[in-house]
Coordinates of N, CA and C in Angstrom, one line a residue:
M2 N -17.5 14.2 27.2 CA -16.1 14.5 25.8 C -15.6 13.4 26.1
Q3 N -15.0 12.8 27.5 CA -13.6 12.1 27.0 C -14.7 10.8 26.0
E4 N -15.8 10.9 26.1 CA -16.6 9.5 25.4 C -16.1 9.6 23.9
R5 N -16.8 11.3 23.4 CA -16.7 11.4 22.1 C -15.2 11.2 21.5
H6 N -14.3 11.5 22.4 CA -12.4 11.7 22.0 C -12.3 10.1 21.9
R7 N -13.1 9.0 22.6 CA -12.7 7.8 22.4 C -12.2 7.4 21.5
N8 N -14.6 8.2 21.3 CA -14.7 8.0 20.1 C -14.6 7.6 18.4
R9 N -13.9 9.0 18.3 CA -13.0 9.7 17.7 C -11.5 9.1 17.9
L10 N -11.7 8.6 18.5 CA -10.2 8.0 18.7 C -10.4 6.7 17.7
L11 N -11.2 6.0 17.5 CA -11.7 4.6 17.4 C -11.6 4.7 15.9
Y12 N -12.4 5.8 15.5 CA -13.1 6.5 14.2 C -11.4 6.7 14.1
F13 N -10.6 7.4 13.8 CA -9.4 7.2 13.5 C -8.6 6.5 12.8
H14 N -8.7 5.4 13.9 CA -8.0 3.8 13.6 C -8.7 3.2 12.7
E15 N -10.2 3.3 12.6 CA -10.8 2.4 12.0 C -10.5 3.5 10.4
Q16 N -10.6 4.3 10.0 CA -10.4 5.0 8.5 C -8.2 4.6 8.3
A17 N -7.7 5.1 9.0 CA -6.3 4.7 8.7 C -6.4 2.8 8.2
E18 N -7.2 2.1 9.3 CA -6.8 0.5 9.0 C -7.3 0.3 7.0
T19 N -9.0 0.8 7.0 CA -9.2 0.8 5.9 C -8.6 1.5 4.5
T20 N -7.5 2.5 4.6 CA -6.9 2.9 3.4 C -5.0 2.3 3.6
E21 N -4.6 1.6 4.8 CA -3.4 0.7 4.6 C -3.7 -0.6 3.7
K22 N -5.0 -1.0 4.2 CA -5.3 -2.5 3.7 C -5.9 -2.3 2.1
Y23 N -7.3 -1.5 1.8 CA -7.6 -1.3 1.2 C -7.2 0.0 -0.6
V24 N -7.3 1.1 0.3 CA -7.3 2.5 -0.5 C -6.2 2.8 -0.6
I25 N -4.4 1.8 -0.6 CA -3.6 2.5 -1.4 C -3.1 1.2 -2.3
P26 N -4.3 0.3 -1.7 CA -3.7 -1.1 -2.7 C -4.4 -1.2 -4.1
Y27 N -5.8 -0.7 -3.8 CA -6.8 0.5 -4.9 C -5.8 1.6 -5.8
I28 N -5.3 2.6 -4.7 CA -4.8 3.5 -6.1 C -3.4 2.9 -7.1
E29 N -2.8 2.2 -6.4 CA -1.3 1.2 -6.5 C -2.0 1.0 -7.6
Q30 N -2.7 0.5 -8.4 CA -3.7 -0.7 -9.5 C -3.3 0.8 -10.5
V31 N -3.1 1.6 -10.2 CA -2.8 2.9 -11.5 C -1.7 3.8 -11.4
F32 N -0.9 4.0 -10.1 CA -0.6 4.7 -9.7 C 0.3 4.5 -8.3
P33 N 1.5 4.0 -8.5 CA 2.7 3.6 -7.4 C 2.9 4.0 -6.9
L34 N 3.0 4.3 -5.3 CA 3.3 5.1 -5.2 C 5.2 5.7 -5.0
R35 N 5.6 6.7 -4.8 CA 6.9 6.3 -4.5 C 7.4 7.6 -3.6
E36 N 8.4 7.5 -3.6 CA 9.5 7.9 -2.7 C 9.0 9.9 -2.9
G37 N 9.3 10.6 -2.0 CA 9.4 12.3 -1.3 C 7.0 12.3 -2.2
L38 N 5.7 11.4 -1.9 CA 5.8 11.9 -2.8 C 4.8 13.0 -2.0
R39 N 3.9 13.9 -2.5 CA 3.6 14.3 -1.4 C 1.8 14.2 -1.8
V40 N 1.4 14.2 -0.6 CA -0.1 14.0 -0.8 C -1.3 15.0 0.0
L41 N -2.5 15.0 -0.7 CA -3.2 16.1 0.1 C -4.0 14.4 0.3
E42 N -4.9 16.0 1.8 CA -6.9 15.2 1.7 C -7.1 16.3 2.2
I43 N -8.4 16.5 1.4 CA -9.4 17.3 1.9 C -10.7 16.7 2.5
G44 N -10.7 18.0 4.1 CA -11.5 16.7 4.2 C -10.9 15.9 5.3
C45 N -10.0 16.0 5.8 CA -9.7 15.0 6.0 C -9.2 15.0 7.6
G46 N -10.6 15.6 8.3 CA -10.9 15.4 9.7 C -10.4 14.6 10.8
E47 N -10.0 13.6 11.4 CA -8.3 13.3 12.6 C -7.9 13.1 11.2
G48 N -7.6 12.4 10.7 CA -5.7 12.8 9.8 C -5.9 10.6 9.7
G49 N -6.9 10.2 10.1 CA -7.1 8.8 9.8 C -6.1 8.3 8.7
N50 N -7.3 8.9 7.9 CA -6.8 7.6 6.2 C -5.3 9.0 5.8
L51 N -4.4 9.8 6.4 CA -3.1 10.1 6.3 C -2.6 9.8 7.0
K52 N -2.2 8.8 7.9 CA -1.3 8.0 8.6 C -0.6 7.1 8.0
P53 N -1.6 6.4 7.0 CA -0.7 5.3 6.8 C 0.5 6.2 5.8
F54 N -0.1 7.0 5.2 CA 0.9 7.6 4.3 C 2.3 8.2 4.7
L55 N 1.3 8.9 5.7 CA 2.8 9.7 6.9 C 4.1 8.1 7.4
D56 N 3.3 7.0 7.7 CA 3.9 5.7 8.0 C 4.9 5.8 6.6
R57 N 4.1 6.2 5.8 CA 5.7 5.6 4.7 C 6.8 6.8 4.1
G58 N 6.6 7.7 5.0 CA 7.4 8.7 5.5 C 7.2 9.5 3.7
F59 N 6.1 9.7 3.4 CA 5.4 10.6 2.2 C 4.9 12.0 3.1
H60 N 5.5 13.3 2.2 CA 5.0 14.0 2.8 C 3.9 14.7 3.1
C61 N 2.5 15.0 3.8 CA 1.5 14.7 3.9 C 0.8 15.9 4.3
T62 N -0.2 16.7 4.3 CA -0.8 18.0 4.1 C -2.6 17.7 4.6
G63 N -2.9 17.9 5.9 CA -5.0 17.2 6.2 C -5.8 19.4 5.9
I64 N -6.3 18.8 5.1 CA -7.3 20.1 5.2 C -8.9 20.2 6.1
D65 N -8.7 20.7 6.7 CA -10.8 20.5 7.3 C -11.2 21.6 7.9
L66 N -12.7 21.8 8.0 CA -13.5 23.1 8.0 C -13.1 22.9 9.6
N67 N -13.0 21.6 10.3 CA -13.7 21.1 11.6 C -12.7 21.0 12.3
K68 N -12.3 22.8 13.5 CA -11.1 22.9 13.8 C -11.7 21.8 15.0
A69 N -12.3 21.3 15.6 CA -12.3 20.5 16.8 C -11.3 18.9 15.9
Q70 N -11.8 18.7 14.7 CA -11.2 17.7 14.4 C -9.2 17.4 14.3
I71 N -9.3 18.8 13.7 CA -7.5 19.0 12.9 C -7.1 18.6 14.9
E72 N -7.8 19.4 15.8 CA -7.0 19.2 17.1 C -6.7 17.9 17.5
N73 N -8.1 16.9 16.9 CA -7.6 15.3 17.9 C -6.8 14.8 16.6
A74 N -6.8 15.8 15.1 CA -5.6 14.8 14.4 C -4.4 15.5 15.2
K75 N -3.8 16.8 15.9 CA -3.2 16.8 16.1 C -2.6 16.4 17.6
V76 N -3.8 16.1 18.4 CA -3.1 14.7 19.6 C -3.0 13.2 18.9
F77 N -3.8 13.5 18.2 CA -3.5 11.8 17.7 C -2.9 10.9 16.7
M78 N -1.6 12.6 16.5 CA -0.5 12.4 15.6 C 0.8 12.6 16.0
A79 N 0.7 13.2 16.9 CA 1.7 14.1 18.3 C 2.9 12.9 17.8
D80 N 2.8 12.1 18.1 CA 4.1 10.9 18.8 C 4.9 10.7 17.4
H81 N 3.6 11.0 16.2 CA 4.4 9.9 14.7 C 5.8 10.2 14.6
P82 N 6.8 8.9 14.0 CA 8.3 9.4 13.8 C 8.2 10.1 12.4
H83 N 7.2 10.2 12.2 CA 7.4 11.6 10.5 C 6.6 13.0 10.7
L84 N 6.2 13.2 12.0 CA 5.2 14.8 12.4 C 5.8 15.3 11.4
D85 N 7.1 15.8 11.5 CA 7.9 16.8 10.2 C 7.6 16.7 10.1
K86 N 6.7 16.1 8.4 CA 6.2 15.7 7.0 C 5.2 16.6 7.7
L87 N 4.2 16.6 8.3 CA 2.8 16.1 8.1 C 2.1 17.8 9.0
T88 N 0.9 18.3 7.6 CA 0.9 19.7 8.0 C -0.9 19.7 8.3
L89 N -1.4 20.4 8.6 CA -3.1 20.6 9.1 C -2.8 21.8 9.6
I90 N -4.5 22.0 8.3 CA -4.9 23.2 8.7 C -6.0 22.5 9.2
A91 N -6.7 24.2 9.2 CA -8.7 24.0 10.0 C -8.8 25.8 8.9
E92 N -9.4 25.1 7.9 CA -9.5 25.8 7.2 C -10.4 25.5 5.6
D93 N -11.1 26.5 4.5 CA -11.8 25.9 3.8 C -10.8 25.9 1.9
I94 N -11.3 25.2 1.6 CA -10.3 24.9 0.8 C -10.5 25.8 -0.4
Y95 N -10.7 26.9 -0.3 CA -11.1 27.5 -1.0 C -10.7 29.3 -1.2
N96 N -9.8 28.8 0.6 CA -9.1 30.0 1.5 C -7.5 29.3 1.5
I97 N -6.9 29.1 0.4 CA -5.6 28.5 0.8 C -5.2 28.3 -1.0
E98 N -3.6 28.9 -0.8 CA -3.0 28.7 -1.6 C -2.9 28.3 -2.3
P99 N -3.5 27.5 -4.3 CA -3.1 26.1 -4.3 C -1.2 25.8 -4.9
A100 N -0.7 24.4 -4.3 CA 0.6 24.0 -4.4 C 0.6 22.9 -5.3
P101 N 0.3 22.6 -6.0 CA 1.4 21.0 -6.8 C 1.1 20.0 -5.3
F102 N 0.0 18.8 -6.0 CA 0.3 17.6 -4.8 C 0.2 16.4 -5.8
D103 N 0.5 15.7 -6.1 CA 1.4 14.3 -7.1 C 0.1 12.9 -6.7
L104 N -0.5 13.0 -5.3 CA -2.4 12.6 -4.8 C -3.2 13.0 -3.7
I105 N -4.1 13.7 -4.4 CA -5.3 14.1 -3.3 C -6.4 13.4 -3.0
I106 N -6.9 13.4 -1.9 CA -7.8 12.0 -1.1 C -9.0 12.3 -1.0
L107 N -10.0 12.6 -1.2 CA -11.1 12.8 -1.1 C -11.8 11.8 -0.3
R108 N -11.7 11.1 0.8 CA -13.0 9.7 1.5 C -13.7 10.6 2.2
D109 N -15.3 10.5 1.6 CA -16.6 10.5 2.1 C -16.1 12.1 2.2
V110 N -16.8 12.4 1.7 CA -16.1 13.9 1.1 C -17.0 14.5 0.6
I111 N -16.8 14.3 -1.1 CA -18.1 15.0 -2.1 C -18.9 15.2 -2.0
E112 N -19.2 14.2 -1.7 CA -20.6 13.9 -0.9 C -21.8 15.1 -0.2
H113 N -20.5 16.0 0.6 CA -20.4 17.4 1.8 C -20.8 18.4 1.2
I114 N -20.1 18.7 -0.1 CA -19.5 19.5 -1.1 C -20.9 20.4 -1.3
H115 N -21.4 21.7 -1.4 CA -21.5 22.2 -1.7 C -21.5 22.7 -3.5
N116 N -21.5 23.4 -4.3 CA -21.5 23.3 -5.8 C -20.3 22.5 -6.1
Q117 N -20.4 21.2 -7.0 CA -19.7 20.7 -6.7 C -19.1 20.5 -8.0
E118 N -19.5 21.3 -9.1 CA -18.9 21.5 -10.3 C -17.7 22.3 -10.1
R119 N -18.0 23.2 -9.1 CA -17.3 24.7 -8.7 C -16.2 24.2 -8.5
F120 N -16.0 23.0 -7.7 CA -15.2 22.9 -6.8 C -14.1 22.3 -7.7
M121 N -14.7 21.4 -8.5 CA -13.8 20.0 -9.2 C -13.4 21.0 -9.9
G122 N -14.2 22.1 -10.5 CA -12.7 23.2 -11.2 C -11.8 23.4 -10.9
F123 N -12.2 23.6 -9.3 CA -10.3 24.6 -8.8 C -9.9 23.0 -7.7
L124 N -10.8 21.7 -8.2 CA -9.5 21.2 -7.7 C -8.1 21.0 -8.4
K125 N -7.8 20.9 -9.4 CA -7.2 21.1 -11.0 C -6.1 22.1 -10.3
R126 N -6.3 23.1 -9.7 CA -5.5 23.5 -9.4 C -4.2 23.0 -8.8
F127 N -4.9 22.3 -7.6 CA -3.9 21.2 -6.7 C -3.5 20.2 -7.3
I128 N -3.3 19.7 -8.0 CA -3.2 18.5 -8.9 C -1.7 18.4 -9.6
A129 N -0.3 17.7 -9.2 CA 0.5 18.1 -10.0 C 0.8 17.2 -11.4
P130 N 1.6 17.9 -12.4 CA 1.5 17.0 -13.4 C 2.0 15.4 -12.6
G131 N 1.8 14.7 -14.1 CA 1.0 13.8 -13.4 C 0.0 12.9 -12.6
G132 N 0.2 14.1 -11.2 CA -1.0 13.6 -10.1 C -2.1 12.9 -10.7
V133 N -2.9 12.1 -9.7 CA -4.1 11.3 -9.4 C -4.9 11.4 -8.3
V134 N -6.5 11.9 -8.4 CA -7.1 12.0 -7.3 C -8.6 10.5 -7.5
F135 N -8.2 10.7 -5.6 CA -9.5 9.1 -5.3 C -10.3 10.1 -4.5
F136 N -11.3 10.0 -5.3 CA -12.3 9.4 -4.1 C -13.2 8.3 -4.4
G137 N -13.8 8.2 -2.8 CA -14.8 7.1 -2.3 C -15.6 8.2 -1.8
F138 N -17.3 7.6 -1.7 CA -18.4 8.1 -1.7 C -19.0 7.8 -1.7
P139 N -20.6 7.5 -0.7 CA -22.2 6.7 -0.9 C -22.6 7.2 -1.9
A140 N -22.6 6.4 -3.1 CA -24.1 7.1 -3.8 C -25.3 7.0 -3.3
W141 N -26.0 8.2 -3.6 CA -26.2 9.3 -2.5 C -28.6 8.1 -2.1
M142 N -28.6 7.5 -2.9 CA -29.6 7.0 -2.2 C -29.5 4.9 -2.2
M143 N -28.1 5.1 -1.7 CA -27.9 3.7 -0.7 C -29.2 3.8 -0.2
P144 N -28.8 2.3 1.3 CA -29.2 3.0 2.3 C -29.5 3.8 3.6
F145 N -27.9 4.3 3.9 CA -27.5 5.0 4.7 C -27.3 5.5 3.6
G146 N -27.6 6.5 2.3 CA -26.4 7.4 1.8 C -26.9 9.0 2.1
G147 N -27.8 9.1 3.3 CA -27.8 10.4 4.5 C -27.4 10.3 5.3
H148 N -26.6 9.4 5.8 CA -25.6 9.4 7.2 C -26.3 9.4 7.2
Q149 N -28.1 8.9 8.1 CA -28.7 8.6 8.9 C -28.0 8.3 10.4
Q150 N -27.2 7.4 9.6 CA -26.3 6.7 11.0 C -25.5 7.9 12.2
V151 N -25.7 8.9 12.4 CA -25.2 9.3 13.1 C -26.3 9.9 14.2
C152 N -27.6 9.6 13.8 CA -28.8 10.0 14.5 C -28.2 9.2 15.6
T153 N -29.2 10.3 17.2 CA -28.8 9.2 18.3 C -30.2 8.5 18.8
S154 N -31.2 7.7 17.4 CA -32.3 7.9 18.1 C -32.1 5.9 17.2
K155 N -33.6 5.6 16.9 CA -33.3 4.6 16.5 C -33.7 4.5 14.4
L156 N -34.1 6.1 14.4 CA -33.1 6.1 12.5 C -32.1 6.5 12.4
S157 N -31.1 5.6 13.1 CA -29.6 5.2 13.0 C -29.1 3.9 11.7
K158 N -30.6 3.5 12.7 CA -30.4 2.3 11.8 C -32.1 2.3 10.8
T159 N -32.6 3.7 10.4 CA -34.0 3.4 9.5 C -32.8 3.8 7.8
P160 N -33.2 3.0 7.0 CA -32.4 2.7 5.8 C -34.0 3.8 4.8
F161 N -32.8 4.4 3.7 CA -33.7 5.2 3.2 C -34.3 6.0 3.3
I162 N -34.0 6.3 4.7 CA -35.3 7.3 5.1 C -35.5 8.8 4.6
H163 N -33.5 8.7 4.6 CA -33.2 10.0 4.0 C -33.8 10.4 2.5
L164 N -34.4 10.1 2.0 CA -34.7 9.8 0.4 C -36.7 10.7 1.0
L165 N -37.6 10.4 1.6 CA -38.4 10.9 2.3 C -38.4 12.6 1.7
P166 N -38.9 13.7 1.8 CA -39.5 14.7 1.4 C -38.4 15.9 2.4
A167 N -38.2 16.8 2.6 CA -37.3 17.4 2.7 C -37.6 17.8 4.1
K168 N -39.1 18.0 4.1 CA -40.4 18.8 5.8 C -40.3 17.7 6.4
L169 N -41.0 16.4 5.2 CA -41.5 15.5 6.4 C -39.8 14.4 7.0
Y170 N -38.4 14.6 6.4 CA -37.7 14.0 6.9 C -37.4 14.7 8.0
A171 N -36.8 16.0 8.4 CA -37.6 17.2 9.4 C -37.5 17.0 10.5
G172 N -39.3 16.2 9.8 CA -40.5 16.2 10.6 C -40.0 15.0 11.8
L173 N -39.7 13.7 11.0 CA -40.0 12.7 11.4 C -38.6 12.4 12.1
M174 N -36.9 13.5 11.9 CA -36.0 13.3 13.4 C -36.6 14.4 14.4
R175 N -37.5 15.7 14.1 CA -37.9 16.2 15.1 C -38.5 15.0 16.1
K176 N -39.3 14.4 15.8 CA -40.4 13.7 16.4 C -39.4 12.2 17.1
A177 N -38.3 12.3 16.7 CA -37.5 11.1 17.6 C -36.6 11.3 18.4
G178 N -37.0 12.7 18.4 CA -35.8 13.5 19.2 C -33.9 14.0 18.8
E179 N -33.8 14.0 17.6 CA -32.9 14.2 17.4 C -32.9 16.0 17.9
S180 N -31.4 16.0 18.0 CA -31.0 17.4 18.1 C -30.8 18.9 16.5
E181 N -31.2 20.0 16.9 CA -31.7 20.6 15.6 C -30.0 20.8 14.6
G182 N -29.0 20.7 15.4 CA -27.8 20.2 15.1 C -27.8 19.6 14.3
T183 N -27.6 18.2 14.6 CA -28.7 16.9 13.5 C -28.8 17.0 12.5
I184 N -29.8 17.7 12.7 CA -31.8 17.6 12.1 C -30.6 18.5 10.4
E185 N -30.1 19.6 11.0 CA -29.2 20.4 9.9 C -28.1 20.1 9.1
A186 N -27.8 18.9 9.7 CA -26.7 18.5 9.1 C -27.4 17.5 8.2
L187 N -27.8 17.5 8.5 CA -28.4 15.8 7.5 C -29.6 16.7 6.2
L188 N -29.8 17.8 6.2 CA -30.8 18.1 5.9 C -29.3 18.6 4.5
E189 N -28.1 19.0 5.0 CA -27.5 19.7 4.3 C -27.3 18.6 3.3
I190 N -27.0 17.5 3.9 CA -26.8 16.3 3.6 C -27.3 16.2 2.1
K191 N -28.7 16.0 2.4 CA -29.4 15.7 1.6 C -29.4 16.6 -0.1
E192 N -28.4 18.0 0.4 CA -29.4 19.2 -0.4 C -27.4 18.7 -1.6
T193 N -26.8 18.5 -0.6 CA -25.0 18.3 -2.1 C -25.0 16.6 -2.2
G194 N -25.5 15.0 -1.8 CA -25.8 13.8 -1.7 C -25.2 13.6 -3.5
I195 N -24.6 13.4 -3.7 CA -24.0 13.1 -5.1 C -24.5 11.3 -5.9
T196 N -25.5 11.7 -7.1 CA -25.3 10.2 -7.5 C -23.7 9.6 -8.6
I197 N -24.0 8.6 -8.7 CA -23.5 7.8 -9.8 C -22.7 9.1 -10.5
E198 N -24.5 8.4 -11.5 CA -24.0 9.6 -12.9 C -23.6 10.8 -12.8
R199 N -24.3 12.3 -11.6 CA -23.7 12.8 -11.4 C -22.4 13.4 -11.2
F200 N -22.1 12.7 -10.4 CA -20.5 12.2 -10.8 C -19.5 12.4 -10.7
E201 N -20.0 11.7 -11.9 CA -19.2 10.8 -13.5 C -19.7 12.1 -14.1
R202 N -20.6 12.7 -14.4 CA -20.5 14.1 -15.2 C -20.1 15.3 -15.3
I203 N -19.8 15.3 -13.5 CA -19.4 16.0 -13.6 C -17.6 16.0 -14.3
L204 N -17.3 14.9 -13.7 CA -16.5 14.7 -14.3 C -15.6 14.3 -15.8
R205 N -16.6 14.4 -16.8 CA -16.6 14.3 -18.1 C -16.3 16.3 -18.7
H206 N -17.6 16.7 -17.8 CA -17.3 18.3 -17.9 C -16.0 19.2 -17.5
E207 N -15.8 18.6 -16.9 CA -14.2 18.6 -16.0 C -13.0 18.4 -16.6
N208 N -13.1 17.5 -17.4 CA -12.2 17.0 -18.1 C -11.0 16.4 -17.4
Y209 N -11.5 15.3 -16.6 CA -10.9 14.1 -15.5 C -10.8 13.1 -16.5
R210 N -10.7 12.2 -16.6 CA -10.2 10.5 -16.4 C -10.0 9.8 -15.2
I211 N -11.3 9.3 -15.4 CA -11.0 8.0 -15.2 C -10.2 6.5 -15.3
L212 N -9.4 6.4 -14.0 CA -8.4 5.3 -14.7 C -9.0 3.9 -14.0
V213 N -9.8 3.7 -12.7 CA -9.9 3.0 -11.9 C -11.0 3.4 -11.9
K214 N -12.0 2.4 -11.7 CA -13.5 2.8 -10.7 C -13.8 1.2 -10.7
T215 N -14.5 1.4 -9.0 CA -15.8 0.3 -8.3 C -16.6 0.8 -7.9
L216 N -17.6 -0.3 -7.9 CA -18.8 0.4 -7.0 C -19.2 -0.9 -6.5
W217 N -19.5 -0.3 -5.4 CA -19.2 -1.9 -4.2 C -20.6 -1.5 -3.6
F218 N -21.2 -3.1 -3.5 CA -22.2 -4.0 -2.4 C -22.0 -3.2 -1.1
I219 N -21.1 -4.0 -1.4 CA -20.0 -4.3 0.4 C -18.8 -3.0 0.3
Q220 N -18.5 -2.4 0.8 CA -17.6 -1.2 0.3 C -16.2 -2.1 1.5
P221 N -15.2 -1.8 1.1 CA -14.3 -2.7 2.0 C -14.3 -2.2 3.6
N222 N -14.7 -0.4 3.6 CA -14.6 0.2 4.8 C -15.3 -0.8 6.7
Y223 N -16.8 -1.5 5.5 CA -17.3 -2.7 6.4 C -17.0 -3.8 7.2
E224 N -15.9 -3.5 6.4 CA -14.7 -5.2 6.9 C -14.4 -4.6 7.8
V225 N -13.6 -3.7 7.6 CA -13.0 -2.9 9.1 C -14.5 -2.8 10.3
K226 N -15.1 -2.3 10.0 CA -16.5 -1.7 11.2 C -17.7 -2.8 11.4
F227 N -17.9 -4.0 10.5 CA -18.5 -4.9 10.6 C -17.7 -6.2 10.3
H228 N -16.6 -6.4 10.2 CA -17.0 -7.5 10.1 C -17.4 -8.7 8.5
L229 N -17.8 -7.1 7.6 CA -18.4 -7.7 6.5 C -17.2 -8.2 5.2
H230 N -16.8 -8.9 4.6 CA -16.3 -9.1 3.0 C -16.8 -8.4 2.1
K231 N -16.2 -7.5 1.8 CA -16.2 -6.3 0.8 C -16.5 -7.8 -0.9
M232 N -17.5 -6.7 -1.1 CA -18.3 -7.3 -2.5 C -18.6 -5.9 -3.6
R233 N -17.5 -6.7 -5.0 CA -18.2 -5.7 -5.5 C -19.8 -6.0 -6.3
V234 N -20.3 -4.1 -6.9 CA -21.4 -4.9 -7.8 C -21.3 -5.4 -8.6
W235 N -22.3 -6.7 -8.9 CA -22.7 -7.8 -10.3 C -22.1 -6.7 -11.5
P236 N -21.3 -7.6 -12.4 CA -22.2 -6.4 -13.3 C -22.8 -5.6 -14.4
V237 N -24.0 -7.0 -14.2 CA -25.7 -6.9 -14.8 C -26.0 -6.5 -14.3
L238 N -25.5 -5.8 -12.6 CA -26.5 -4.5 -11.5 C -25.1 -3.5 -12.2
R239 N -24.2 -3.6 -11.7 CA -23.4 -1.9 -12.3 C -24.0 -1.6 -13.5
A240 N -24.8 -2.0 -14.5 CA -24.6 -1.7 -15.8 C -26.3 -0.8 -16.0
L241 N -26.7 -0.7 -14.6 CA -28.7 -0.4 -14.6 C -28.3 1.8 -14.4
P242 N -28.4 2.4 -15.3 CA -27.6 3.6 -14.4 C -29.8 3.8 -13.7
W243 N -28.7 4.8 -12.5 CA -29.8 5.5 -11.7 C -30.0 4.1 -10.9
I244 N -30.4 3.1 -10.6 CA -31.4 2.2 -10.8 C -29.5 1.4 -9.5
R245 N -28.7 1.7 -10.1 CA -27.5 1.5 -9.3 C -27.6 1.6 -7.6
N246 N -27.5 2.8 -7.6 CA -27.5 4.1 -6.4 C -27.9 3.5 -5.5
F247 N -29.1 2.9 -5.7 CA -30.2 2.5 -4.5 C -29.2 1.1 -3.5
Y248 N -27.8 0.3 -4.2 CA -27.2 -0.6 -3.7 C -25.4 -0.8 -3.6
T249 N -25.3 0.5 -4.5 CA -23.7 0.7 -4.7 C -23.3 1.6 -2.8
T250 N -23.4 0.6 -1.8 CA -22.5 1.9 -0.6 C -21.2 2.2 -0.8
A251 N -20.6 2.1 -1.8 CA -19.2 3.3 -2.4 C -19.3 3.3 -2.9
G252 N -18.4 4.8 -4.3 CA -17.6 4.2 -5.3 C -16.4 4.1 -5.2
Y253 N -15.2 3.9 -5.7 CA -14.3 3.9 -5.7 C -13.4 4.7 -7.1
Y254 N -12.9 5.4 -7.1 CA -12.7 6.5 -8.6 C -11.1 6.8 -8.0
V255 N -10.5 6.3 -9.4 CA -8.8 7.1 -9.2 C -9.1 8.3 -10.8
V256 N -8.7 10.0 -10.6 CA -8.9 10.1 -11.8 C -7.8 10.3 -12.1
G257 N -7.6 11.1 -13.1 CA -6.1 12.4 -13.2 C -6.7 13.0 -14.5
I258 N -5.7 14.3 -15.5 CA -6.0 15.1 -15.7 C -5.7 15.1 -16.6

């Protein structure tokens, strides 16, 4: 348990560093952060992405279904000087009374949500006038778009296996000794994983405006985790619908309504 806690603390710091160095400057291209900003993160986990905003004294709210991660967030943030401006809630977003936020963050979250069309319509209730939403997510067909890196076996380093038919994928994981909990979680991601094209189609259907968009070949978080230099997808490759999903490790979007 102690080792798991240390790993989650490392993840917390990785998230905070990526958001500080890359996500905030990315958002500020089109949405300058200002005093009194109200920030909401949906699927906040331990709150690493929120920390750089809290460091600036902004009002921050984090919502996550995972109660254990919310409890971790409370521990990790316990000594923060702006703790009075942080609200952490373990709940389903659909059970939350909508309130206006200037900036909403969904980083590595949209690909876990069922019925994304419904969610994107519901999300509008939380966007203040002039507010924006940041999305960061892996394209489904990229080498580790199925999040198989969470496996404990050699499958954690095996690319593209999530594209196998579900029964074959599950059988392979069982043969490798993965737990039923891991198998269930990864099969769920197989159902909810999202492509660039589908995400943008939902944006159009729900009348969101793309303010800035970047497809990453090596996403910024890989600089923090693996010391790889971030790299955008080349324009000629970015222009290839569907095929681009195989080599886009993350899409960054800031959208408004």
